[in-house]
Amino acid sequence: MSSSITEPASAPQSKSARTRGRILDAAAHVLSRKGYAGTRLVDVATQAGLQAPAIYYHFASRDELIEEVMYVGAARVHAHVADVLAALPAATAPLDRILVAVEEHLRYELLISDYTTASIRNANQVPEPLRAKSAAEEAAYASLWRDLFAAAQDAGQLRADLDLSVSRLLLLGAMNWAAEWWNPRHRSLDDLVRTAQDMVRYGLGTGPR
Amino acid sequence: MSSSITEPASAPQSKSARTRGRILDAAAHVLSRKGYAGTRLVDVATQAGLQAPAIYYHFASRDELIEEVMYVGAARVHAHVADVLAALPAATAPLDRILVAVEEHLRYELLISDYTTASIRNANQVPEPLRAKSAAEEAAYASLWRDLFAAAQDAGQLRADLDLSVSRLLLLGAMNWAAEWWNPRHRSLDDLVRTAQDMVRYGLGTGPR
DNA sequence: CATGATTTCGAATCCTAGTTAGAAACCGTC
DNA sequence: GACGGTTTCTAACTAGGATTCGAAATCATG
């Protein structure tokens, strides 16, 4: 019930809680690949190693399951990036904070979490009622980025004429879209991170080349 | 039958051809919003102003209809951007060509075509067999961009150390993702275009600030 | 190891949506 | 304004998939 952010995959938890977690993982996996309407409980169950009806012991309905995946997806990147930023030395320059956020967002999205790609890809596909919880989370995350940009511009580290809103959305888009093409086998994540950071440094920033 | 790229919405064509076009338009509309599995023929029919079974007079199956939407979506942006580039003075600098391509891709995607957003959003959701035709088209379009980037780097207009492949994909991603958030009511498309171009000019290019 | 609670399963139900068939409506043409 | 072809409709048919139900299996604990 206390569907907090659901521990990534560590806590020893009760038997039931772990099965529940396995179902959520499976749902995230399927949802991120097949989309909202394409997510069948049979597939989720198979992936989780049980039969479809068993899902109903842990979730009231398919929609509730999906709603939670969407929420967890949004909440986790947010929490992860926020944590890393909070751990930074207070003196860290605003632009450097953005660069860190870029790196962490990309790594989390591409390495860790089916949840995040599921929530990203289905943000506009899931029916309204299911979006409430995750939308709030996304808004909060957007806010974090807005603050990062504002701080950087105040510090004169972003071009003064920059449209903060548009450039922020373009940047997030470039990163989110990476899930569509990035492939661990062909590309180094380090290169991707570096290239994205350079796009910020040189494309948005005021520093020297 | 000669499902070429299907005229955007002008040609006087036969009665039948126009209904067929209306169905395709409707399918693109629904597909871009609901995803592959969520695209119901009833919705497509309603949107096109007829009953679901009527669709079968023009298309052999739901999948065939969707396959064509995907193909047309990919083909049209490609054709549009290619045409505009071809009409440019031969002397146009490589970097300027990229800026033009950025502008045209964005305008086409956001203003003209549900097809394009449909094909973009569902590229990874549509089952393999349906992807063949559109995938080929997308590959050709990717190739166009690869050439643009290569030419610009050869001309010394892109940073020499730039990872062409990764930066190209990030740029395309930023643009494709714009369909998820850009709203004609709140944002000016001109601002978006300008900001995206600046990201290229300053973020990837070698020119002066 | 017996017992009650927890968890999962197989079978059945019900609804949705793709598809088909045949009948009507429409359209241009003589 | 009747006729043959074209286009669309209404009324089934069917399969897939969410959900429910009650029985089985599993588990923890005395």
Coordinates of C-alpha atoms (C1' of nucleotides) in Angstrom, one line a residue:
Chain A
M1 CA 0.0 0.0 0.0
S2 CA 2.7 2.4 0.9
S3 CA 3.6 2.6 -2.7
S4 CA 6.5 5.0 -2.1
I5 CA 9.0 4.9 -4.8
T6 CA 9.5 1.2 -4.4
E7 CA 13.0 0.3 -3.7
P8 CA 15.0 -0.2 -6.9
A9 CA 15.7 -3.8 -6.1
S10 CA 17.5 -4.2 -2.8
A11 CA 15.5 -4.3 0.4
P12 CA 14.8 -7.7 1.8
Q13 CA 11.1 -7.1 2.1
S14 CA 8.3 -9.6 2.6
K15 CA 7.7 -12.4 0.1
S16 CA 4.6 -10.7 -1.2
A17 CA 6.3 -7.4 -1.6
R18 CA 8.9 -9.0 -3.7
T19 CA 6.5 -10.6 -6.0
R20 CA 4.7 -7.3 -6.3
G21 CA 8.0 -5.8 -7.2
R22 CA 8.6 -8.4 -9.8
I23 CA 5.2 -7.7 -11.4
L24 CA 6.0 -4.0 -11.5
D25 CA 9.3 -4.7 -13.1
A26 CA 7.7 -6.8 -15.7
A27 CA 5.0 -4.3 -16.4
A28 CA 7.6 -1.6 -16.8
H29 CA 9.4 -3.8 -19.3
V30 CA 6.4 -4.5 -21.4
L31 CA 4.9 -1.0 -21.1
S32 CA 8.1 0.6 -22.3
R33 CA 8.1 -1.6 -25.4
K34 CA 4.5 -2.2 -26.3
G35 CA 2.8 1.0 -25.2
Y36 CA -0.3 1.5 -23.1
A37 CA -2.8 -0.4 -25.2
G38 CA -0.3 -3.0 -26.1
T39 CA 0.5 -4.0 -22.6
R40 CA -1.2 -7.4 -22.0
L41 CA -1.4 -8.9 -18.6
V42 CA -0.5 -12.2 -20.0
D43 CA 2.8 -10.8 -21.2
V44 CA 3.4 -9.1 -17.9
A45 CA 2.7 -12.3 -16.0
T46 CA 4.9 -14.4 -18.3
Q47 CA 7.7 -12.0 -17.8
A48 CA 7.2 -12.1 -14.0
G49 CA 7.0 -15.8 -14.0
L50 CA 3.4 -16.4 -13.0
Q51 CA -0.1 -16.5 -14.4
A52 CA -2.1 -13.5 -15.2
P53 CA -4.8 -13.9 -12.5
A54 CA -2.1 -13.8 -9.9
I55 CA -1.6 -10.2 -10.7
Y56 CA -4.9 -9.4 -9.2
Y57 CA -3.8 -10.4 -5.8
H58 CA -1.3 -7.6 -5.9
F59 CA -3.1 -4.9 -8.0
A60 CA -6.7 -4.1 -8.2
S61 CA -6.6 -3.7 -12.0
R62 CA -4.5 -3.4 -15.1
D63 CA -4.9 0.3 -15.0
E64 CA -3.8 0.6 -11.4
L65 CA -0.7 -1.4 -12.2
I66 CA 0.2 0.8 -15.2
E67 CA -0.5 3.9 -13.2
E68 CA 2.0 2.8 -10.6
V69 CA 4.6 2.0 -13.2
M70 CA 4.2 5.5 -14.7
Y71 CA 4.5 7.1 -11.3
V72 CA 7.5 5.1 -10.2
G73 CA 9.2 5.8 -13.5
A74 CA 8.9 9.6 -13.1
A75 CA 9.6 9.5 -9.4
R76 CA 12.8 7.5 -9.7
V77 CA 14.8 9.6 -12.1
H78 CA 13.7 12.7 -10.3
A79 CA 14.8 11.3 -6.9
H80 CA 18.1 10.0 -8.4
V81 CA 19.0 13.3 -10.0
A82 CA 17.9 15.3 -7.0
D83 CA 20.0 13.2 -4.7
V84 CA 23.1 13.5 -6.7
L85 CA 22.7 17.2 -7.0
A86 CA 22.1 17.6 -3.3
A87 CA 25.4 15.7 -2.6
L88 CA 27.4 18.2 -4.7
P89 CA 29.6 20.7 -2.9
A90 CA 27.6 23.8 -2.2
A91 CA 30.2 25.8 -4.2
T92 CA 29.5 23.9 -7.4
A93 CA 28.9 26.3 -10.3
P94 CA 25.4 26.3 -11.7
L95 CA 26.5 25.2 -15.2
D96 CA 28.4 22.3 -13.7
R97 CA 25.2 21.3 -11.9
I98 CA 23.4 21.1 -15.2
L99 CA 26.2 19.0 -16.6
V100 CA 25.9 16.6 -13.7
A101 CA 22.2 16.4 -14.1
V102 CA 22.6 15.6 -17.8
E103 CA 24.9 12.8 -17.0
E104 CA 22.8 11.3 -14.3
H105 CA 19.6 11.6 -16.3
L106 CA 21.1 9.8 -19.2
R107 CA 22.7 7.1 -17.1
Y108 CA 19.6 6.4 -15.1
E109 CA 17.3 6.4 -18.1
L110 CA 19.5 4.1 -20.2
L111 CA 21.2 1.9 -17.7
I112 CA 18.9 1.5 -14.8
S113 CA 15.3 1.8 -15.6
D114 CA 12.7 0.4 -17.8
Y115 CA 10.3 2.4 -15.6
T116 CA 11.7 5.6 -16.8
T117 CA 11.5 4.8 -20.5
A118 CA 8.1 3.4 -19.9
S119 CA 6.9 6.6 -18.3
I120 CA 8.6 8.8 -20.9
R121 CA 7.3 6.9 -23.9
N122 CA 3.7 6.7 -22.6
A123 CA 3.3 10.1 -21.2
N124 CA 1.0 11.1 -24.0
Q125 CA -0.6 7.7 -24.6
V126 CA -1.9 6.7 -21.3
P127 CA -5.5 7.9 -20.6
E128 CA -5.9 11.1 -18.6
P129 CA -7.1 9.5 -15.3
L130 CA -4.0 7.4 -15.0
R131 CA -1.7 10.3 -15.6
A132 CA -2.5 12.4 -12.5
K133 CA 0.1 10.9 -10.2
S134 CA 2.9 10.6 -12.7
A135 CA 2.2 14.0 -14.2
A136 CA 2.6 15.7 -10.8
E137 CA 6.0 13.9 -10.5
E138 CA 7.0 15.0 -13.9
A139 CA 6.0 18.6 -13.2
A140 CA 8.2 18.5 -10.1
Y141 CA 11.1 17.1 -12.1
A142 CA 10.6 19.8 -14.7
S143 CA 10.7 22.3 -12.0
L144 CA 14.1 21.0 -10.9
W145 CA 15.4 21.6 -14.3
R146 CA 13.9 25.0 -14.6
D147 CA 15.7 26.0 -11.4
L148 CA 19.0 24.7 -12.7
F149 CA 18.6 26.7 -15.8
A150 CA 17.5 29.9 -14.0
A151 CA 20.4 29.6 -11.6
A152 CA 22.9 29.2 -14.4
Q153 CA 21.5 32.1 -16.3
D154 CA 21.6 34.3 -13.2
A155 CA 25.2 33.4 -12.8
G156 CA 25.8 34.5 -16.4
Q157 CA 26.8 31.0 -17.4
L158 CA 24.0 30.7 -20.0
R159 CA 23.7 33.1 -23.0
A160 CA 21.6 36.0 -21.9
D161 CA 19.4 35.8 -24.9
L162 CA 18.6 32.2 -24.5
D163 CA 15.0 31.1 -24.3
L164 CA 15.3 29.0 -21.2
S165 CA 12.0 27.2 -21.6
V166 CA 12.5 26.1 -25.1
S167 CA 16.2 25.2 -24.8
R168 CA 15.4 23.2 -21.6
L169 CA 12.7 21.2 -23.4
L170 CA 15.0 20.6 -26.4
L171 CA 17.7 19.3 -24.1
L172 CA 15.4 17.0 -22.2
G173 CA 14.0 15.8 -25.5
A174 CA 17.4 15.0 -26.9
M175 CA 18.1 12.9 -23.8
N176 CA 14.7 11.2 -23.6
W177 CA 14.9 10.3 -27.2
A178 CA 18.2 8.6 -26.7
A179 CA 16.2 5.6 -25.3
E180 CA 14.9 5.1 -28.8
W181 CA 18.2 4.7 -30.5
W182 CA 21.0 4.1 -28.0
N183 CA 22.2 0.6 -27.9
P184 CA 24.7 -0.6 -25.3
R185 CA 26.3 -2.9 -27.8
H186 CA 27.1 -0.3 -30.4
R187 CA 27.7 2.9 -28.5
S188 CA 29.6 4.0 -25.5
L189 CA 27.5 5.7 -22.9
D190 CA 30.5 7.8 -22.0
D191 CA 30.6 9.2 -25.5
L192 CA 26.9 10.0 -25.4
V193 CA 27.2 11.7 -22.0
R194 CA 30.1 13.8 -23.2
T195 CA 28.5 14.8 -26.4
A196 CA 25.3 15.9 -24.7
Q197 CA 27.3 17.8 -22.1
D198 CA 29.2 19.6 -24.9
M199 CA 25.9 20.5 -26.5
V200 CA 25.0 22.3 -23.3
R201 CA 28.4 23.8 -22.6
Y202 CA 28.9 25.2 -26.1
G203 CA 25.3 25.3 -27.3
L204 CA 23.8 27.1 -24.4
G205 CA 26.6 28.2 -22.2
T206 CA 28.7 31.4 -22.4
G207 CA 32.1 29.9 -21.6
P208 CA 35.1 29.8 -24.0
R209 CA 35.4 27.2 -26.7
Chain B
M1 CA -2.6 0.9 -55.4
S2 CA 0.3 3.2 -56.5
S3 CA 0.7 4.2 -52.9
S4 CA 3.4 6.6 -53.7
I5 CA 3.8 9.3 -51.1
T6 CA 0.1 10.2 -51.4
E7 CA -0.4 13.9 -52.2
P8 CA -0.5 16.0 -49.0
A9 CA -4.1 17.1 -49.6
S10 CA -4.4 18.9 -52.9
A11 CA -4.8 16.8 -56.1
P12 CA -8.3 16.5 -57.4
Q13 CA -8.1 12.7 -57.7
S14 CA -11.0 10.2 -58.0
K15 CA -13.7 10.0 -55.4
S16 CA -12.4 6.7 -54.1
A17 CA -8.8 8.0 -53.9
R18 CA -10.0 10.9 -51.8
T19 CA -11.9 8.7 -49.3
R20 CA -8.9 6.6 -49.1
G21 CA -6.9 9.6 -48.3
R22 CA -9.3 10.7 -45.6
I23 CA -9.0 7.3 -44.0
L24 CA -5.2 7.5 -44.1
D25 CA -5.4 11.0 -42.5
A26 CA -7.7 9.8 -39.8
A27 CA -5.5 6.8 -39.1
A28 CA -2.4 9.0 -38.8
H29 CA -4.3 11.2 -36.4
V30 CA -5.3 8.3 -34.2
L31 CA -2.1 6.4 -34.5
S32 CA 0.0 9.4 -33.4
R33 CA -2.1 9.8 -30.3
K34 CA -3.0 6.3 -29.2
G35 CA -0.1 4.2 -30.4
Y36 CA -0.2 1.0 -32.4
A37 CA -2.2 -1.2 -30.2
G38 CA -4.5 1.6 -29.3
T39 CA -5.5 2.5 -32.8
R40 CA -9.1 1.2 -33.2
L41 CA -10.7 1.1 -36.6
V42 CA -13.9 2.5 -35.1
D43 CA -12.0 5.6 -34.1
V44 CA -10.3 5.9 -37.4
A45 CA -13.7 5.5 -39.2
T46 CA -15.4 8.1 -37.0
Q47 CA -12.6 10.5 -37.6
A48 CA -12.9 9.9 -41.3
G49 CA -16.7 10.2 -41.3
L50 CA -17.7 6.7 -42.1
Q51 CA -18.3 3.2 -40.6
A52 CA -15.5 0.8 -39.7
P53 CA -16.3 -1.8 -42.4
A54 CA -16.0 0.8 -45.1
I55 CA -12.3 0.9 -44.4
Y56 CA -12.0 -2.6 -45.8
Y57 CA -13.0 -1.5 -49.2
H58 CA -9.8 0.6 -49.3
F59 CA -7.4 -1.4 -47.2
A60 CA -7.0 -5.1 -46.9
S61 CA -6.5 -5.0 -43.1
R62 CA -5.8 -2.8 -40.1
D63 CA -2.2 -3.6 -40.3
E64 CA -1.9 -2.7 -44.0
L65 CA -3.5 0.7 -43.2
I66 CA -1.1 1.3 -40.4
E67 CA 1.9 0.2 -42.4
E68 CA 1.0 2.8 -45.0
V69 CA 0.7 5.5 -42.5
M70 CA 4.1 4.7 -41.1
Y71 CA 5.6 4.7 -44.5
V72 CA 3.9 7.9 -45.7
G73 CA 5.0 9.6 -42.5
A74 CA 8.6 8.8 -43.0
A75 CA 8.6 9.4 -46.7
R76 CA 7.0 12.9 -46.5
V77 CA 9.4 14.6 -44.2
H78 CA 12.2 13.1 -46.1
A79 CA 10.8 14.3 -49.4
H80 CA 10.0 17.7 -48.0
V81 CA 13.4 18.4 -46.5
A82 CA 15.2 16.9 -49.5
D83 CA 13.3 19.2 -51.9
V84 CA 14.0 22.3 -50.0
L85 CA 17.7 21.4 -49.8
A86 CA 17.8 20.7 -53.5
A87 CA 16.3 24.1 -54.2
L88 CA 19.1 25.9 -52.3
P89 CA 21.8 27.8 -54.2
A90 CA 24.7 25.4 -55.0
A91 CA 27.0 27.8 -53.1
T92 CA 25.1 27.4 -49.8
A93 CA 27.5 26.6 -47.0
P94 CA 27.2 23.1 -45.4
L95 CA 26.4 24.5 -42.0
D96 CA 23.6 26.6 -43.4
R97 CA 22.2 23.6 -45.1
I98 CA 21.9 21.9 -41.7
L99 CA 20.2 25.0 -40.3
V100 CA 17.7 24.9 -43.1
A101 CA 17.1 21.2 -42.6
V102 CA 16.5 21.8 -38.9
E103 CA 13.9 24.5 -39.7
E104 CA 12.1 22.4 -42.3
H105 CA 12.0 19.3 -40.3
L106 CA 10.5 21.1 -37.3
R107 CA 7.9 23.0 -39.4
Y108 CA 6.9 19.9 -41.2
E109 CA 6.7 17.8 -38.1
L110 CA 4.8 20.3 -36.0
L111 CA 2.6 22.1 -38.5
I112 CA 1.9 19.8 -41.4
S113 CA 1.8 16.2 -40.5
D114 CA 0.2 13.8 -38.1
Y115 CA 1.8 11.2 -40.3
T116 CA 5.3 12.2 -39.3
T117 CA 4.5 12.2 -35.6
A118 CA 2.7 8.9 -36.0
S119 CA 5.7 7.3 -37.6
I120 CA 8.1 8.9 -35.2
R121 CA 6.2 7.8 -32.1
N122 CA 5.5 4.3 -33.2
A123 CA 8.8 3.4 -34.7
N124 CA 9.6 1.1 -31.8
Q125 CA 6.0 0.0 -31.1
V126 CA 4.8 -1.4 -34.4
P127 CA 5.5 -5.1 -34.9
E128 CA 8.5 -5.9 -37.1
P129 CA 6.7 -7.0 -40.2
L130 CA 5.0 -3.7 -40.6
R131 CA 8.2 -1.7 -40.1
A132 CA 10.0 -2.8 -43.3
K133 CA 8.8 -0.2 -45.7
S134 CA 8.9 2.8 -43.3
A135 CA 12.2 1.6 -41.8
A136 CA 13.8 1.8 -45.2
E137 CA 12.5 5.3 -45.7
E138 CA 13.8 6.3 -42.3
A139 CA 17.2 4.9 -43.1
A140 CA 17.3 7.0 -46.3
Y141 CA 16.4 10.1 -44.3
A142 CA 19.0 9.3 -41.7
S143 CA 21.5 9.1 -44.6
L144 CA 20.6 12.5 -45.8
W145 CA 21.4 13.9 -42.3
R146 CA 24.6 11.9 -42.2
D147 CA 25.7 13.5 -45.4
L148 CA 24.8 17.0 -44.2
F149 CA 26.9 16.5 -41.1
A150 CA 29.8 15.0 -43.0
A151 CA 29.9 17.8 -45.5
A152 CA 29.8 20.4 -42.7
Q153 CA 32.7 18.8 -40.9
D154 CA 34.7 18.4 -44.0
A155 CA 34.2 22.1 -44.5
G156 CA 35.5 22.7 -41.1
Q157 CA 32.2 24.1 -39.9
L158 CA 31.7 21.5 -37.2
R159 CA 34.0 21.0 -34.3
A160 CA 36.6 18.5 -35.4
D161 CA 36.4 16.4 -32.3
L162 CA 32.6 16.1 -32.6
D163 CA 31.1 12.6 -32.6
L164 CA 29.0 13.1 -35.7
S165 CA 26.8 10.1 -35.2
V166 CA 25.9 10.8 -31.6
S167 CA 25.4 14.5 -32.1
R168 CA 23.2 13.9 -35.1
L169 CA 21.0 11.5 -33.2
L170 CA 20.8 13.9 -30.2
L171 CA 19.7 16.7 -32.6
L172 CA 17.1 14.6 -34.3
G173 CA 15.9 13.5 -30.9
A174 CA 15.5 17.0 -29.7
M175 CA 13.4 17.9 -32.7
N176 CA 11.3 14.7 -32.7
W177 CA 10.6 15.1 -29.1
A178 CA 9.3 18.6 -29.7
A179 CA 6.1 17.0 -30.9
E180 CA 5.5 15.8 -27.3
W181 CA 5.5 19.2 -25.8
W182 CA 5.2 21.9 -28.4
N183 CA 1.9 23.6 -28.4
P184 CA 0.9 26.1 -31.0
R185 CA -1.1 28.1 -28.5
H186 CA 1.7 28.6 -26.0
R187 CA 4.9 28.7 -28.0
S188 CA 6.0 30.4 -31.1
L189 CA 7.3 28.1 -33.7
D190 CA 9.8 30.7 -34.8
D191 CA 11.3 30.8 -31.3
L192 CA 11.6 27.0 -31.3
V193 CA 13.3 27.0 -34.7
R194 CA 15.7 29.7 -33.7
T195 CA 16.6 28.1 -30.5
A196 CA 17.2 24.7 -32.2
Q197 CA 19.4 26.4 -34.8
D198 CA 21.4 28.1 -32.2
M199 CA 22.0 24.8 -30.5
V200 CA 23.5 23.6 -33.7
R201 CA 25.4 26.8 -34.5
Y202 CA 26.9 27.2 -31.1
G203 CA 26.7 23.7 -29.8
L204 CA 28.1 21.8 -32.8
G205 CA 29.6 24.5 -35.0
T206 CA 33.0 26.2 -35.0
G207 CA 31.8 29.7 -35.8
P208 CA 32.2 32.7 -33.5
R209 CA 29.7 33.4 -30.7
Chain C
dC1 C1' 3.0 -32.1 11.1
dA2 C1' -1.6 -29.9 11.6
dT3 C1' -3.9 -25.5 10.7
dG4 C1' -5.1 -21.1 9.3
dA5 C1' -3.6 -17.4 6.4
dT6 C1' -1.4 -16.2 2.2
dT7 C1' -0.6 -16.7 -2.6
dT8 C1' -1.3 -18.8 -7.1
dC9 C1' -3.9 -21.3 -10.4
dG10 C1' -7.4 -23.3 -13.9
dA11 C1' -11.7 -22.6 -15.7
dA12 C1' -15.4 -19.8 -16.9
dT13 C1' -17.4 -15.1 -18.0
dC14 C1' -17.9 -11.1 -20.6
dC15 C1' -16.7 -7.3 -23.4
dT16 C1' -14.2 -5.3 -27.1
dA17 C1' -12.7 -4.8 -31.6
dG18 C1' -11.2 -6.9 -36.2
dT19 C1' -13.2 -8.9 -39.8
dT20 C1' -16.8 -11.0 -43.2
dA21 C1' -21.2 -11.3 -45.8
dG22 C1' -24.8 -9.7 -48.0
dA23 C1' -27.9 -6.0 -48.6
dA24 C1' -28.6 -1.2 -49.6
dA25 C1' -27.3 3.4 -51.3
dC26 C1' -24.9 6.1 -54.4
dC27 C1' -23.1 7.6 -59.0
dG28 C1' -22.3 8.3 -63.5
dT29 C1' -23.9 7.2 -68.0
dC30 C1' -26.9 5.7 -71.7
Chain D
dG1 C1' -35.0 7.3 -65.2
dA2 C1' -33.2 2.5 -65.6
dC3 C1' -28.6 -0.1 -65.3
dG4 C1' -24.1 -1.7 -64.0
dG5 C1' -20.4 -0.6 -61.2
dT6 C1' -18.8 1.5 -57.1
dT7 C1' -19.0 2.5 -52.3
dT8 C1' -20.9 2.2 -47.7
dC9 C1' -23.9 0.2 -44.4
dT10 C1' -26.1 -3.2 -41.0
dA11 C1' -25.9 -7.5 -38.9
dA12 C1' -23.4 -11.3 -37.6
dC13 C1' -19.1 -14.0 -36.4
dT14 C1' -14.9 -14.6 -33.9
dA15 C1' -10.7 -14.2 -31.2
dG16 C1' -8.3 -12.1 -27.8
dG17 C1' -7.8 -10.5 -23.4
dA18 C1' -9.3 -8.4 -18.7
dT19 C1' -11.5 -9.9 -14.9
dT20 C1' -13.9 -13.1 -11.5
dC21 C1' -14.5 -17.3 -8.7
dG22 C1' -13.6 -21.0 -6.1
dA23 C1' -10.3 -24.6 -5.6
dA24 C1' -5.5 -25.9 -4.9
dA25 C1' -1.0 -25.0 -3.4
dT26 C1' 2.2 -22.9 -0.5
dC27 C1' 3.8 -21.0 3.7
dA28 C1' 4.5 -19.7 8.4
dT29 C1' 3.8 -20.9 13.0
dG30 C1' 1.8 -23.6 17.1

